[in-house]
Short mmCIF file of C-alpha atoms in Angstrom, two decimals:
data_model
loop_
_atom_site.label_atom_id
_atom_site.label_comp_id
_atom_site.label_asym_id
_atom_site.label_seq_id
_atom_site.Cartn_x
_atom_site.Cartn_y
_atom_site.Cartn_z
CA MET A 25 102.25 120.36 73.02
CA GLU A 26 99.12 120.40 75.09
CA HIS A 27 100.13 117.74 77.61
CA ALA A 28 102.73 119.93 79.22
CA MET A 29 100.76 123.12 79.70
CA LYS A 30 97.10 122.38 79.15
CA ARG A 31 94.87 123.52 81.98
CA TRP A 32 91.42 121.99 81.90
CA HIS A 33 88.40 124.09 82.73
CA TYR A 34 84.85 122.87 82.92
CA ILE A 35 81.64 124.95 83.18
CA ARG A 36 82.17 128.51 84.43
CA ASN A 37 81.29 128.95 88.11
CA GLY A 38 80.76 125.21 88.32
CA SER A 39 82.40 124.78 91.70
CA SER A 40 81.14 125.05 95.27
CA LEU A 41 84.64 125.67 96.67
CA LYS A 42 84.92 128.23 99.48
CA LEU A 43 88.00 129.40 101.34
CA ASP A 44 87.76 131.13 104.68
CA SER A 45 90.92 133.24 104.79
CA GLU A 46 90.35 134.15 108.43
CA ARG A 47 90.85 130.54 109.43
CA CYS A 48 93.70 129.74 107.03
CA ILE A 49 97.02 129.14 108.81
CA GLY A 50 99.04 128.96 105.60
CA CYS A 51 100.14 125.33 105.97
CA SER A 52 99.79 124.85 102.18
CA ALA A 53 98.30 121.36 102.53
CA CYS A 54 95.67 122.34 99.93
CA LEU A 55 98.40 123.17 97.41
CA GLN A 56 99.92 119.76 98.05
CA VAL A 57 96.78 117.76 97.37
CA CYS A 58 94.96 119.75 94.68
CA PRO A 59 95.14 117.91 91.33
CA HIS A 60 94.50 121.05 89.28
CA GLN A 61 96.58 123.80 90.94
CA VAL A 62 93.55 125.74 92.04
CA PHE A 63 95.42 127.31 94.97
CA GLY A 64 98.41 129.53 95.42
CA MET A 65 100.05 131.14 98.44
CA GLN A 66 99.84 134.87 98.94
CA GLY A 67 102.07 135.76 101.82
CA ARG A 68 101.12 133.41 104.63
CA LYS A 69 97.65 132.56 103.36
CA ALA A 70 96.36 130.24 100.71
CA GLN A 71 94.16 131.75 98.05
CA ILE A 72 92.02 130.47 95.20
CA LEU A 73 93.78 131.32 91.95
CA ASP A 74 91.86 129.26 89.43
CA ARG A 75 88.37 128.47 90.67
CA ASP A 76 87.10 127.13 87.35
CA ALA A 77 89.78 124.43 87.41
CA CYS A 78 88.23 122.98 90.60
CA MET A 79 86.58 119.59 90.07
CA GLU A 80 85.15 119.36 93.59
CA CYS A 81 87.14 116.25 94.50
CA GLY A 82 87.22 117.44 98.10
CA ALA A 83 90.88 116.58 98.79
CA CYS A 84 91.68 120.09 100.02
CA ALA A 85 88.79 120.30 102.47
CA ARG A 86 89.54 116.84 103.85
CA ASN A 87 93.15 117.70 104.45
CA CYS A 88 92.79 121.23 105.77
CA PRO A 89 93.76 121.01 109.44
CA VAL A 90 91.62 124.02 110.44
CA GLN A 91 88.52 123.51 108.27
CA ALA A 92 89.17 126.70 106.32
CA LEU A 93 87.98 125.05 103.13
CA GLN A 94 84.49 124.02 102.16
CA VAL A 95 83.41 122.16 99.07
CA GLN A 96 80.50 119.91 98.20
CA PRO A 97 82.41 116.89 96.90
CA GLY A 98 80.94 114.62 94.26
CA VAL A 99 81.56 112.91 90.95
CA GLY A 100 81.49 115.19 87.93
CA CYS A 101 79.68 112.54 85.97
CA VAL A 102 76.55 113.26 83.96
CA ALA A 103 75.56 109.58 83.90
CA ALA A 104 75.56 109.53 87.72
CA ILE A 105 73.41 112.67 87.79
CA LEU A 106 70.93 111.24 85.27
CA ILE A 107 70.64 107.97 87.21
CA GLY A 108 70.04 110.02 90.34
CA LYS A 109 67.38 112.12 88.63
CA LEU A 110 65.57 109.06 87.29
CA ARG A 111 65.49 107.49 90.72
CA GLY A 112 64.91 110.69 92.60
CA THR A 113 68.14 110.25 94.59
CA ALA A 114 71.46 112.01 94.83
CA PRO A 115 73.87 111.38 91.93
CA THR A 116 75.07 107.79 92.05
CA CYS A 117 77.51 105.77 90.00
CA GLU A 118 75.38 102.68 90.38
CA CYS A 119 78.59 100.82 91.00
CA GLY A 120 79.01 100.43 94.76
CA GLY A 121 76.37 97.83 95.38
CA SER A 122 76.77 94.54 97.14
CA LYS A 123 79.62 93.35 95.01
CA GLY A 124 81.48 96.59 95.40
CA GLY A 125 82.37 96.70 91.75
CA ALA A 126 84.36 99.34 89.98
CA CYS A 127 83.22 102.19 87.89
CA CYS A 128 84.48 105.61 86.81
CA MET B 27 102.62 77.28 110.51
CA LEU B 28 104.33 80.61 110.20
CA LEU B 29 102.27 83.72 110.29
CA THR B 30 102.03 85.68 107.12
CA PRO B 31 100.62 89.18 107.05
CA VAL B 32 97.99 88.02 104.69
CA SER B 33 96.70 85.19 106.80
CA ALA B 34 96.59 87.62 109.68
CA VAL B 35 93.87 89.56 107.95
CA LYS B 36 90.52 88.26 106.95
CA PRO B 37 90.55 87.39 103.24
CA PRO B 38 88.48 90.26 101.89
CA LEU B 39 87.15 88.57 98.80
CA ALA B 40 85.33 85.33 98.32
CA GLY B 41 87.42 84.55 95.26
CA TYR B 42 90.67 84.61 97.16
CA ARG B 43 92.15 81.83 99.21
CA LYS B 44 95.22 82.17 101.37
CA LEU B 45 97.14 79.53 99.46
CA SER B 46 96.27 80.91 96.07
CA GLN B 47 98.55 83.77 96.91
CA LEU B 48 101.52 81.44 96.58
CA GLN B 49 100.89 81.08 92.89
CA LYS B 50 100.44 84.75 92.16
CA PRO B 51 102.79 85.63 89.32
CA TYR B 52 103.64 88.97 90.90
CA ILE B 53 105.11 87.36 94.03
CA ASN B 54 108.50 85.67 93.82
CA GLY B 55 109.31 84.87 97.42
CA TYR B 56 108.99 85.93 101.01
CA LEU B 57 110.98 88.25 103.18
CA ILE B 58 111.47 86.75 106.64
CA ARG B 59 111.23 89.19 109.55
CA GLY B 60 111.13 87.35 112.83
CA LEU B 61 108.08 85.17 112.70
CA ARG B 62 106.67 87.04 109.74
CA GLN B 63 106.82 86.39 106.05
CA ILE B 64 106.20 89.31 103.77
CA PRO B 65 105.55 88.59 100.10
CA CYS B 66 108.11 90.07 97.72
CA MET B 67 106.84 91.64 94.54
CA VAL B 68 108.26 90.91 91.14
CA SER B 69 109.20 94.17 89.48
CA THR B 70 108.83 92.99 85.91
CA VAL B 71 105.46 93.27 84.25
CA LYS B 72 105.10 90.35 81.91
CA PHE B 73 103.41 89.94 78.56
CA ARG B 74 100.44 88.26 80.21
CA ASP B 75 99.98 91.27 82.53
CA ARG B 76 100.03 93.64 79.56
CA LEU B 77 97.48 91.48 77.80
CA GLU B 78 95.27 91.74 80.87
CA HIS B 79 95.73 95.52 80.90
CA VAL B 80 94.47 95.78 77.34
CA GLY B 81 91.52 93.57 78.29
CA VAL B 82 90.67 95.76 81.26
CA GLN B 83 90.69 98.82 79.04
CA TRP B 84 88.00 97.11 76.98
CA GLY B 85 86.04 96.29 80.11
CA ILE B 86 87.08 92.62 80.40
CA ARG B 87 87.41 91.58 84.08
CA ARG B 88 87.43 95.27 84.87
CA ASN B 89 85.32 94.93 88.00
CA SER B 90 87.36 92.11 89.48
CA TYR B 91 90.92 92.97 88.53
CA MET B 92 92.62 92.99 91.88
CA VAL B 93 95.53 91.85 93.97
CA LEU B 94 95.47 90.66 97.54
CA PRO B 95 95.56 93.61 99.98
CA GLY B 96 98.21 93.68 102.67
CA LEU B 97 101.91 94.41 103.02
CA TYR B 98 104.41 93.69 100.27
CA ALA B 99 108.15 94.14 99.96
CA ALA B 100 109.85 95.58 96.90
CA GLY B 101 113.53 94.72 96.83
CA SER B 102 114.89 94.16 100.31
CA PRO B 103 113.47 96.88 102.54
CA GLY B 104 114.82 97.54 106.03
CA ARG B 105 113.83 99.49 109.12
CA GLN B 106 114.46 102.89 107.50
CA SER B 107 112.95 102.10 104.12
CA PRO B 108 110.08 104.22 102.80
CA VAL B 109 106.54 102.92 103.02
CA LEU B 110 104.28 103.48 100.01
CA VAL B 111 100.52 103.00 100.09
CA THR B 112 98.31 102.09 97.16
CA ALA B 113 95.00 100.49 96.13
CA ASN B 114 94.50 96.87 95.13
CA TYR B 115 93.49 97.52 91.52
CA LYS B 116 95.92 95.26 89.69
CA LEU B 117 96.48 97.72 86.84
CA SER B 118 97.70 100.38 89.29
CA PHE B 119 99.65 97.77 91.24
CA ASP B 120 101.43 96.59 88.09
CA MET B 121 102.35 100.12 87.05
CA LEU B 122 103.64 100.80 90.52
CA ARG B 123 105.76 97.65 90.87
CA ARG B 124 107.39 98.32 87.54
CA GLU B 125 108.45 101.76 88.78
CA LEU B 126 109.78 100.26 92.01
CA ALA B 127 112.41 98.15 90.25
CA GLY B 128 115.75 98.67 91.96
CA LEU B 129 114.27 100.29 95.05
CA ASP B 130 113.93 98.87 98.55
CA VAL B 131 110.52 99.92 99.83
CA TRP B 132 107.53 98.59 101.71
CA LEU B 133 104.23 98.66 99.91
CA LEU B 134 100.97 98.72 101.84
CA VAL B 135 98.05 97.74 99.62
CA LEU B 136 94.64 98.84 100.85
CA ASP B 137 91.49 96.92 100.06
CA THR B 138 89.56 99.04 97.56
CA THR B 139 87.81 96.03 95.98
CA GLY B 140 89.88 96.45 92.86
CA VAL B 141 89.09 100.12 92.27
CA ASN B 142 91.90 102.57 91.44
CA VAL B 143 93.17 105.03 94.06
CA TRP B 144 91.35 108.13 92.84
CA CYS B 145 87.92 106.60 92.31
CA ALA B 146 88.21 104.55 95.49
CA ALA B 147 89.17 107.68 97.42
CA GLY B 148 86.11 109.43 96.01
CA LYS B 149 83.92 106.59 97.23
CA GLY B 150 85.67 106.34 100.58
CA SER B 151 87.15 102.83 100.28
CA PHE B 152 90.64 104.31 99.90
CA GLY B 153 90.05 106.27 103.05
CA THR B 154 91.23 107.15 106.53
CA ALA B 155 89.43 104.20 108.12
CA GLU B 156 90.82 101.58 105.73
CA LEU B 157 94.35 102.98 106.05
CA LEU B 158 94.20 102.84 109.86
CA ARG B 159 92.78 99.31 109.66
CA LYS B 160 95.56 98.09 107.36
CA LEU B 161 98.25 99.72 109.52
CA GLN B 162 96.90 97.79 112.45
CA GLN B 163 96.35 94.49 110.65
CA THR B 164 99.82 94.39 109.12
CA ARG B 165 101.53 95.69 112.28
CA LEU B 166 103.72 97.83 110.08
CA ASP B 167 105.06 99.69 113.12
CA GLU B 168 106.99 96.54 114.11
CA LEU B 169 108.90 96.53 110.83
CA VAL B 170 110.12 100.12 110.54
CA ASP B 171 111.63 102.67 112.89
CA HIS B 172 110.03 105.72 111.29
CA ARG B 173 106.40 106.81 111.12
CA GLN B 174 106.24 108.22 107.62
CA LEU B 175 103.85 107.03 104.94
CA ILE B 176 103.90 108.03 101.29
CA LEU B 177 100.46 108.10 99.69
CA PRO B 178 99.59 108.89 96.11
CA GLN B 179 98.36 112.48 95.98
CA LEU B 180 95.00 111.49 94.53
CA GLY B 181 94.33 109.44 97.68
CA ALA B 182 93.88 112.74 99.51
CA VAL B 183 90.31 112.75 98.30
CA GLY B 184 89.56 109.97 100.79
CA VAL B 185 92.36 110.13 103.36
CA SER B 186 92.70 112.93 105.86
CA ALA B 187 96.36 113.34 106.77
CA PRO B 188 95.64 115.38 109.93
CA GLU B 189 93.25 112.70 111.14
CA VAL B 190 95.63 109.82 110.43
CA LEU B 191 98.37 111.64 112.34
CA ARG B 192 96.07 112.32 115.26
CA ARG B 193 94.74 108.80 115.48
CA SER B 194 97.82 106.72 114.69
CA GLY B 195 100.94 108.86 114.87
CA TRP B 196 101.78 108.15 111.21
CA ARG B 197 102.66 111.14 109.07
CA ILE B 198 101.57 111.29 105.47
CA ALA B 199 103.61 112.72 102.63
CA TRP B 200 101.62 113.17 99.43
CA GLY B 201 103.52 111.58 96.59
CA PRO B 202 103.24 112.26 92.89
CA VAL B 203 100.08 111.66 90.86
CA ARG B 204 101.88 109.29 88.48
CA ALA B 205 103.92 106.27 89.54
CA ALA B 206 106.48 107.20 86.90
CA ASP B 207 107.54 110.19 89.03
CA LEU B 208 108.10 108.12 92.19
CA LYS B 209 111.81 107.58 91.79
CA ALA B 210 112.47 111.28 91.28
CA PHE B 211 110.19 112.09 94.22
CA LEU B 212 112.04 109.72 96.54
CA ALA B 213 115.43 110.87 95.30
CA ALA B 214 114.48 114.50 95.97
CA GLY B 215 113.70 113.72 99.62
CA LEU B 216 109.91 113.57 99.20
CA GLN B 217 109.73 116.85 97.29
CA LYS B 218 107.35 117.24 94.38
CA THR B 219 107.77 119.45 91.37
CA ALA B 220 104.62 121.25 90.17
CA GLY B 221 104.36 118.83 87.26
CA MET B 222 104.21 115.86 89.63
CA SER B 223 101.07 117.25 91.30
CA ARG B 224 99.11 118.02 88.20
CA VAL B 225 96.57 115.65 86.74
CA ARG B 226 96.84 115.66 82.99
CA PHE B 227 94.42 114.40 80.43
CA GLY B 228 96.49 114.33 77.29
CA LEU B 229 95.65 112.64 74.03
CA GLY B 230 97.10 109.33 75.20
CA ASP B 231 95.03 109.39 78.40
CA ARG B 232 91.90 110.26 76.48
CA LEU B 233 92.41 107.46 73.98
CA ARG B 234 93.01 104.98 76.79
CA VAL B 235 89.45 105.51 78.00
CA ALA B 236 88.04 105.29 74.46
CA PRO B 237 87.77 101.47 74.37
CA LEU B 238 85.53 101.44 77.43
CA GLU B 239 83.51 104.31 75.97
CA THR B 240 83.05 102.13 72.88
CA VAL B 241 81.92 99.10 74.84
CA GLN B 242 79.54 101.07 77.04
CA ALA B 243 77.95 102.68 73.98
CA TRP B 244 76.77 99.32 72.61
CA PRO B 245 73.18 100.53 72.10
CA LEU B 246 74.42 102.90 69.37
CA PRO B 247 75.40 100.28 66.75
CA LEU B 248 72.35 98.25 67.69
CA ALA B 249 70.09 101.23 67.09
CA ALA B 250 71.86 101.96 63.79
CA VAL B 251 71.27 98.41 62.57
CA LEU B 252 67.61 98.53 63.59
CA ALA B 253 67.18 101.92 61.93
CA ALA B 254 68.82 100.59 58.76
CA ALA B 255 66.50 97.58 58.73
CA LEU B 256 63.51 99.85 59.22
CA ALA B 257 64.70 102.16 56.45
CA ALA B 258 65.16 99.23 54.09
CA TRP B 259 61.66 98.07 54.86
CA LEU B 260 60.12 101.50 54.41
CA GLY B 261 62.36 102.40 51.51
CA GLY B 262 60.25 100.58 48.97
CA GLY B 263 61.99 99.74 45.73
CA ARG B 264 65.56 100.48 46.87
CA PRO B 265 65.95 98.71 50.20
CA TRP B 266 69.77 98.26 50.05
CA ASP B 267 70.29 101.85 49.12
CA TYR B 268 68.37 102.99 52.19
CA ALA B 269 69.99 100.39 54.40
CA TRP B 270 73.65 101.16 53.76
CA LYS B 271 73.15 104.91 53.83
CA THR B 272 71.34 104.75 57.15
CA LEU B 273 73.90 102.34 58.55
CA LEU B 274 76.79 104.58 57.52
CA ALA B 275 75.25 107.83 58.72
CA LEU B 276 74.06 106.50 62.07
CA GLY B 277 76.54 103.70 62.72
CA ALA B 278 79.43 106.13 62.49
CA LEU B 279 78.09 107.98 65.53
CA TRP B 280 79.50 105.09 67.56
CA PRO B 281 83.23 105.65 66.82
CA LEU B 282 82.52 109.37 66.46
CA GLY B 283 81.39 109.65 70.07
CA SER B 284 83.75 107.06 71.50
CA TRP B 285 87.03 107.89 69.77
CA LEU B 286 86.86 111.13 67.80
CA PHE B 287 85.17 113.10 70.56
CA PRO B 288 87.76 112.26 73.25
CA ALA B 289 90.55 112.91 70.76
CA LEU B 290 89.18 116.31 69.78
CA LEU B 291 88.04 117.32 73.28
CA PRO B 292 90.35 120.33 73.73
CA VAL B 293 89.81 121.54 70.17
CA LEU B 294 86.01 121.55 70.09
CA PRO B 295 84.43 124.88 71.06
CA SER B 296 82.71 125.69 74.41
CA ARG B 297 83.37 124.33 77.88
CA ALA B 298 80.11 122.40 77.92
CA PHE B 299 80.56 118.84 76.68
CA SER B 300 77.03 118.87 75.26
CA VAL B 301 77.90 121.80 73.02
CA LYS B 302 81.22 120.27 71.98
CA GLY B 303 79.40 117.07 71.08
CA ALA B 304 76.65 118.90 69.23
CA VAL B 305 79.24 120.68 67.10
CA LEU B 306 80.95 117.39 66.26
CA GLY B 307 77.61 115.76 65.46
CA LEU B 308 76.60 118.66 63.24
CA LEU B 309 79.89 118.49 61.32
CA TRP B 310 79.39 114.77 60.76
CA ALA B 311 75.82 115.31 59.55
CA LEU B 312 76.98 117.98 57.09
CA CYS B 313 79.66 115.63 55.75
CA MET B 314 77.06 112.92 55.26
CA ILE B 315 74.63 115.30 53.57
CA LEU B 316 77.35 116.32 51.09
CA LEU B 317 78.23 112.68 50.45
CA LEU B 318 74.80 111.04 50.36
CA GLN B 319 72.72 113.99 49.16
CA PRO B 320 69.51 112.98 50.88
CA GLY B 321 66.22 114.78 50.42
CA PHE B 322 65.19 117.72 52.58
CA TRP B 323 63.41 115.84 55.40
CA PHE B 324 66.05 113.14 55.69
CA ALA B 325 68.76 115.78 55.78
CA LEU B 326 66.94 117.59 58.54
CA ALA B 327 66.43 114.34 60.45
CA LEU B 328 70.10 113.44 60.04
CA ILE B 329 71.27 116.79 61.38
CA LEU B 330 69.00 116.51 64.40
CA VAL B 331 69.75 112.89 65.25
CA SER B 332 73.50 113.22 64.78
CA THR B 333 73.64 116.43 66.81
CA SER B 334 71.44 115.26 69.68
CA VAL B 335 72.92 111.78 70.00
CA THR B 336 76.52 112.94 69.84
CA SER B 337 75.73 115.74 72.26
CA PHE B 338 74.28 113.25 74.74
CA LYS B 339 77.13 110.82 74.32
CA ALA B 340 79.64 113.64 74.73
CA MET B 341 77.94 114.86 77.89
CA ASN B 342 78.31 111.40 79.37
CA PHE B 343 82.03 111.50 78.68
CA THR B 344 82.32 113.80 81.72
CA GLY B 345 82.42 110.64 83.85
CA ALA B 346 85.61 109.51 82.15
CA THR B 347 87.47 112.80 82.48
CA THR B 348 89.78 114.05 85.19
CA PHE B 349 88.48 117.57 85.62
CA THR B 350 84.68 117.88 85.58
CA SER B 351 82.87 118.94 88.74
CA GLN B 352 79.47 117.81 89.95
CA THR B 353 78.10 121.34 90.25
CA GLY B 354 79.17 121.99 86.66
CA ALA B 355 77.76 118.69 85.42
CA MET B 356 74.40 119.49 87.04
CA LEU B 357 74.31 122.91 85.37
CA GLU B 358 75.07 121.22 82.07
CA VAL B 359 72.43 118.49 82.44
CA ASP B 360 69.73 121.01 83.32
CA LYS B 361 70.39 123.03 80.18
CA ALA B 362 71.11 120.28 77.68
CA ILE B 363 68.85 117.33 78.30
CA ILE B 364 65.59 118.88 77.01
CA PRO B 365 67.08 120.11 73.71
CA GLN B 366 68.74 116.71 73.23
CA LEU B 367 65.51 114.81 73.75
CA ALA B 368 63.51 117.28 71.65
CA GLY B 369 66.09 117.11 68.86
CA PHE B 370 65.97 113.34 68.82
CA ALA B 371 62.16 113.24 68.83
CA ALA B 372 62.01 115.80 66.01
CA ALA B 373 64.48 113.72 64.00
CA VAL B 374 62.20 110.70 64.24
CA VAL B 375 59.22 112.77 63.12
CA PHE B 376 61.11 114.29 60.17
CA ALA B 377 62.40 110.90 59.05
CA ALA B 378 58.85 109.56 59.18
CA ILE B 379 57.65 112.48 57.07
CA GLY B 380 60.43 111.71 54.63
CA PHE B 381 59.26 108.15 54.26
CA PHE B 382 55.53 108.47 54.35
CA ALA B 383 55.16 111.69 52.43
CA GLY B 384 57.66 110.48 49.88
CA PHE B 385 59.57 113.77 50.15
CA GLY B 386 62.73 112.15 51.29
CA VAL B 387 63.95 110.65 48.11
#
């Protein structure tokens, strides 16, 4: 039964996530918000246990009270990257726009 | 005229009028608190809602499927009742209100222009600023004695709990990913189990995004029909023979990429979606070659077109998944796009050779 235990991993080393252990105060906010259990606690510090499971959503960095986490957040969407490449811009979903429509 | 929380805020969308709210099928009355009226949600999701949900999965009304933002009451909440926060995508809202049956809670609906919590958080509309704005507009602090909000965990992509606390005094507890776990989460005193925090992407989830994948891949069947017409025209004495074979071999790439690929995602080899897709496309081409027994050049063309198109389609499925990163997707695009384009171009050349040199038959 995959749905119970399956851990999804995308491209190896495909994450910009960085943890500065010096700054970490061990509040475990990152463990609370990470959708893929990338972090674990070792003693009173958070540590990255499963880097390849990181999807760069940026929730951990946004909710770290001491800025110990750094990640370049973005959509993991090839279509967005291709649109960006064609237009010479950053990856874009082409969905914000004036009408603020949905996408992803 | 009594003040409602909704009339207190600027209607965010041109399509909405204050009065239209009275007819919304998900509101069955108003809770009176002093001079305020707070709309009460219906907890049953009706057949019509489910019909809409199926439509949205196929892309119908998907970009305008929303409820009015603002404060709602589920059950009969009081001054100690929990406050939940969500987005105004009606599909999420419906799933949430069904789970809230039998509970007394406040529900604060942010204006995400009808986008779900996770995507809206990624784009910033489910964010710190909008949460602070809605707290102010709805004057929620007048209705409860505590200062504790419960947000869906995936909202953390856009909302900074430390910043909300600093700027408004409200504390944020990150709730479960799925609405179905809410009752257990509340009963456990806002404690999550590990399973409640994890985003899954099981077979059911993957098949739920398949309809939209199908709709968005509309150029595929179109191209297959055009290719079949072209083959019939070039095929000389046996136009129907060429037409149906081409239509079968190429037309099948549509459901192959939209349904079979998502279904087989964890089983296909490699982490790169382009490789997974190429493998699936190759397998399909081999099946077709065994079945249709085309000549050498057509077989070669079929292998290349099936592999490159399915690889490209598969790569684009990253946008529908719950776990792909942008850094990874960029690495993948850089490696895969040239082989995909080259494979497709070569397929066209080989098919042309098959026709014009007469080797294909």
